[in-house]
Amino acid sequence: MVVAVEMPGERTKYAWRGEILATRAQVDPAEHAVDAAALARAASGLATADEVVCAYVPVRGEPGDLRMLDALRERGATVLLPVTGEPGPLSWARYEGADSLRKARYGLLEPATETLPPAVVAEAVTILVPALAVDRRGVRLGRGAGYYDRTLGAARADVRLIAVVRDNELVDRLPEEPHDRRMGWVLTPSGGLEQLGRDLPVSPE
């Protein structure tokens, strides 16, 4: 069980982002590597053969690395990664190993394989979603560009949405807006996969 960090609920999304990005910038590379290895081990249990998993390449201090994607492929899953364009739903392309990646906008790495339309997200059984933080209700804090908010509406109703964060980025409460899509699960280095939104007291929002 991951221990949540107590942080003030009145903090704005902007303030949350600034603090978390500053903290991530101070993470020691050795610690990041240990966390990435743990996330890869946990990811190996997230998929089975012939399942489609939408994921992403961690960059700019995000927890994890390519081993997380390789672990999914080793289980026989088809791994799709986002291809960014103009603001709107994400397109996707198949991950076929590190050699299939190329540099893209925003400092991202994207597959050089065939680009697939946004609607392909509906084939995914599991979606790993990048996050700066997530709370125990499932509210996710992203970077603010809105790509995933525009994308996840096309996912299947029973899709498993998993926010991937560092241990101290699982918090008690984040600010939420009406368009935010809640996550059902969180993946952390020390806690592995944990369901969100269970056994929480009901309160007006």
Short mmCIF file of C-alpha atoms in Angstrom, two decimals:
data_model
loop_
_atom_site.label_atom_id
_atom_site.label_comp_id
_atom_site.label_asym_id
_atom_site.label_seq_id
_atom_site.Cartn_x
_atom_site.Cartn_y
_atom_site.Cartn_z
CA MET A 1 0.00 0.00 0.00
CA VAL A 2 1.36 3.42 -1.00
CA VAL A 3 1.19 6.12 1.65
CA ALA A 4 -0.44 9.30 0.39
CA VAL A 5 1.24 12.64 0.98
CA GLU A 6 -0.90 15.22 2.76
CA MET A 7 -1.04 18.43 0.70
CA PRO A 8 -3.47 21.37 0.89
CA GLY A 9 -6.64 20.80 -1.13
CA GLU A 10 -7.06 24.48 -2.02
CA ARG A 11 -3.91 24.52 -4.11
CA THR A 12 -4.50 25.32 -7.78
CA LYS A 13 -3.52 23.01 -10.62
CA TYR A 14 -0.89 25.55 -11.64
CA ALA A 15 0.69 25.47 -8.18
CA TRP A 16 0.58 21.67 -8.05
CA ARG A 17 2.31 21.43 -11.42
CA GLY A 18 5.06 23.83 -10.43
CA GLU A 19 5.84 21.99 -7.20
CA ILE A 20 5.79 18.50 -8.70
CA LEU A 21 7.91 19.43 -11.70
CA ALA A 22 10.45 21.09 -9.40
CA THR A 23 10.56 17.96 -7.22
CA ARG A 24 10.96 15.67 -10.21
CA ALA A 25 13.88 17.78 -11.45
CA GLN A 26 15.71 16.97 -8.21
CA VAL A 27 15.31 13.20 -8.41
CA ASP A 28 18.67 11.44 -8.43
CA PRO A 29 19.28 9.44 -11.65
CA ALA A 30 20.05 6.33 -9.62
CA GLU A 31 16.73 6.63 -7.79
CA HIS A 32 14.93 7.14 -11.09
CA ALA A 33 16.55 3.98 -12.47
CA VAL A 34 15.47 1.93 -9.44
CA ASP A 35 11.91 3.22 -9.75
CA ALA A 36 11.89 2.51 -13.49
CA ALA A 37 12.96 -1.08 -12.91
CA ALA A 38 10.17 -1.53 -10.35
CA LEU A 39 7.58 -0.10 -12.74
CA ALA A 40 8.78 -2.44 -15.49
CA ARG A 41 8.34 -5.44 -13.19
CA ALA A 42 4.84 -4.28 -12.28
CA ALA A 43 3.94 -3.60 -15.92
CA SER A 44 4.71 -7.19 -16.87
CA GLY A 45 1.53 -8.25 -15.07
CA LEU A 46 -0.75 -5.69 -16.73
CA ALA A 47 -1.38 -7.44 -20.04
CA THR A 48 -1.73 -10.82 -21.68
CA ALA A 49 -1.12 -12.02 -25.21
CA ASP A 50 -3.21 -10.40 -27.93
CA GLU A 51 -4.39 -7.52 -25.74
CA VAL A 52 -3.98 -3.93 -26.90
CA VAL A 53 -2.37 -1.55 -24.42
CA CYS A 54 -2.05 2.18 -25.02
CA ALA A 55 1.00 3.56 -23.25
CA TYR A 56 3.61 6.31 -23.68
CA VAL A 57 7.37 6.89 -23.57
CA PRO A 58 8.35 8.50 -20.24
CA VAL A 59 10.36 11.70 -20.78
CA ARG A 60 11.36 14.83 -18.86
CA GLY A 61 11.54 13.24 -15.43
CA GLU A 62 8.42 11.10 -15.76
CA PRO A 63 8.71 7.83 -13.83
CA GLY A 64 9.61 4.76 -15.84
CA ASP A 65 11.49 4.10 -19.06
CA LEU A 66 11.34 1.86 -22.13
CA ARG A 67 11.62 -1.27 -19.99
CA MET A 68 7.99 -0.71 -19.00
CA LEU A 69 6.94 -0.89 -22.67
CA ASP A 70 9.23 -3.81 -23.41
CA ALA A 71 7.73 -5.75 -20.50
CA LEU A 72 4.28 -5.37 -22.05
CA ARG A 73 5.51 -6.52 -25.45
CA GLU A 74 7.21 -9.54 -23.89
CA ARG A 75 3.79 -10.61 -22.59
CA GLY A 76 2.53 -10.58 -26.17
CA ALA A 77 0.55 -7.33 -25.94
CA THR A 78 0.26 -4.90 -28.82
CA VAL A 79 1.60 -1.61 -27.45
CA LEU A 80 0.37 1.62 -29.02
CA LEU A 81 2.03 4.96 -28.30
CA PRO A 82 0.58 8.43 -28.86
CA VAL A 83 1.44 10.56 -31.87
CA THR A 84 0.87 14.24 -31.13
CA GLY A 85 -0.43 16.72 -33.64
CA GLU A 86 -2.59 19.80 -33.39
CA PRO A 87 -4.69 20.03 -30.21
CA GLY A 88 -7.28 17.28 -30.33
CA PRO A 89 -7.57 13.52 -29.80
CA LEU A 90 -4.29 11.64 -29.97
CA SER A 91 -3.38 9.46 -32.92
CA TRP A 92 -1.43 6.28 -32.21
CA ALA A 93 1.35 4.09 -33.64
CA ARG A 94 2.66 0.65 -32.77
CA TYR A 95 5.74 0.36 -30.58
CA GLU A 96 8.20 -2.17 -31.98
CA GLY A 97 11.17 -1.55 -29.71
CA ALA A 98 13.58 1.29 -29.09
CA ASP A 99 14.75 1.32 -32.72
CA SER A 100 11.22 2.15 -33.86
CA LEU A 101 11.22 5.51 -32.05
CA ARG A 102 12.02 8.94 -33.43
CA LYS A 103 12.25 12.40 -31.88
CA ALA A 104 9.03 14.41 -32.07
CA ARG A 105 7.60 17.72 -30.89
CA TYR A 106 7.61 18.73 -27.20
CA GLY A 107 10.73 16.62 -26.61
CA LEU A 108 8.74 13.40 -27.00
CA LEU A 109 9.67 10.11 -28.61
CA GLU A 110 7.15 8.57 -31.00
CA PRO A 111 7.07 5.46 -33.20
CA ALA A 112 8.11 5.81 -36.81
CA THR A 113 5.60 3.07 -37.66
CA GLU A 114 2.27 3.65 -39.40
CA THR A 115 0.12 6.31 -37.73
CA LEU A 116 -3.27 5.01 -36.67
CA PRO A 117 -6.41 7.14 -36.17
CA PRO A 118 -7.61 8.30 -32.73
CA ALA A 119 -10.49 5.81 -32.84
CA VAL A 120 -8.04 2.91 -32.35
CA VAL A 121 -7.97 3.79 -28.64
CA ALA A 122 -11.30 1.93 -28.41
CA GLU A 123 -9.39 -1.34 -28.93
CA ALA A 124 -7.30 -0.89 -25.79
CA VAL A 125 -8.07 -3.01 -22.73
CA THR A 126 -5.60 -0.97 -20.64
CA ILE A 127 -4.35 2.60 -21.02
CA LEU A 128 -1.28 3.81 -19.13
CA VAL A 129 -1.75 7.55 -18.71
CA PRO A 130 1.08 9.96 -17.89
CA ALA A 131 0.37 12.06 -14.81
CA LEU A 132 2.08 14.54 -12.54
CA ALA A 133 -0.08 13.29 -9.68
CA VAL A 134 -3.29 11.38 -9.00
CA ASP A 135 -5.50 11.38 -5.93
CA ARG A 136 -7.26 8.52 -4.21
CA ARG A 137 -10.55 9.40 -5.90
CA GLY A 138 -8.87 8.93 -9.29
CA VAL A 139 -8.52 12.62 -10.17
CA ARG A 140 -5.46 13.02 -12.39
CA LEU A 141 -3.21 16.04 -12.77
CA GLY A 142 -1.69 16.30 -16.25
CA ARG A 143 0.51 18.94 -17.82
CA GLY A 144 -2.48 20.96 -18.99
CA ALA A 145 -2.41 20.45 -22.76
CA GLY A 146 -5.66 18.48 -22.70
CA TYR A 147 -4.68 15.76 -25.19
CA TYR A 148 -5.83 12.92 -22.95
CA ASP A 149 -9.02 14.72 -21.94
CA ARG A 150 -9.92 14.83 -25.65
CA THR A 151 -8.84 11.22 -26.24
CA LEU A 152 -10.24 9.12 -23.41
CA GLY A 153 -13.87 9.74 -24.29
CA ALA A 154 -13.46 7.33 -27.21
CA ALA A 155 -12.11 4.51 -25.02
CA ARG A 156 -14.27 1.50 -24.21
CA ALA A 157 -16.48 1.79 -21.16
CA ASP A 158 -14.65 -0.94 -19.25
CA VAL A 159 -11.12 0.19 -20.13
CA ARG A 160 -8.60 0.08 -17.29
CA LEU A 161 -7.20 3.61 -16.93
CA ILE A 162 -3.93 3.58 -15.00
CA ALA A 163 -2.06 6.72 -13.94
CA VAL A 164 1.69 6.16 -13.59
CA VAL A 165 3.31 8.27 -10.87
CA ARG A 166 6.09 8.25 -8.31
CA ASP A 167 5.23 7.12 -4.79
CA ASN A 168 4.85 10.63 -3.35
CA GLU A 169 2.66 11.74 -6.29
CA LEU A 170 -0.28 9.66 -5.06
CA VAL A 171 -2.04 12.25 -2.90
CA ASP A 172 -5.27 12.61 -0.96
CA ARG A 173 -7.02 15.27 -3.04
CA LEU A 174 -6.40 17.28 -6.20
CA PRO A 175 -8.47 20.07 -7.77
CA GLU A 176 -10.95 18.68 -10.30
CA GLU A 177 -12.73 20.20 -13.29
CA PRO A 178 -15.91 18.91 -15.00
CA HIS A 179 -14.03 17.67 -18.10
CA ASP A 180 -11.48 15.64 -16.10
CA ARG A 181 -11.66 11.86 -16.64
CA ARG A 182 -10.96 9.94 -13.45
CA MET A 183 -8.47 7.11 -13.38
CA GLY A 184 -9.46 3.72 -12.00
CA TRP A 185 -5.97 2.62 -11.01
CA VAL A 186 -2.54 3.91 -10.12
CA LEU A 187 0.86 2.32 -10.78
CA THR A 188 3.73 3.31 -8.48
CA PRO A 189 7.24 1.93 -8.01
CA SER A 190 6.76 0.65 -4.46
CA GLY A 191 3.02 -0.06 -4.45
CA GLY A 192 2.60 -1.59 -7.89
CA LEU A 193 -0.97 -1.56 -9.18
CA GLU A 194 -3.60 -0.17 -6.81
CA GLN A 195 -7.27 0.51 -7.43
CA LEU A 196 -8.53 4.06 -6.83
CA GLY A 197 -11.89 5.34 -5.66
CA ARG A 198 -12.69 2.43 -3.35
CA ASP A 199 -13.92 2.79 0.23
CA LEU A 200 -13.76 6.58 0.15
CA PRO A 201 -16.24 8.65 2.13
CA VAL A 202 -18.92 10.24 -0.03
CA SER A 203 -18.71 14.02 -0.01
CA PRO A 204 -20.39 16.72 -2.16
CA GLU A 205 -18.24 18.05 -5.00
#
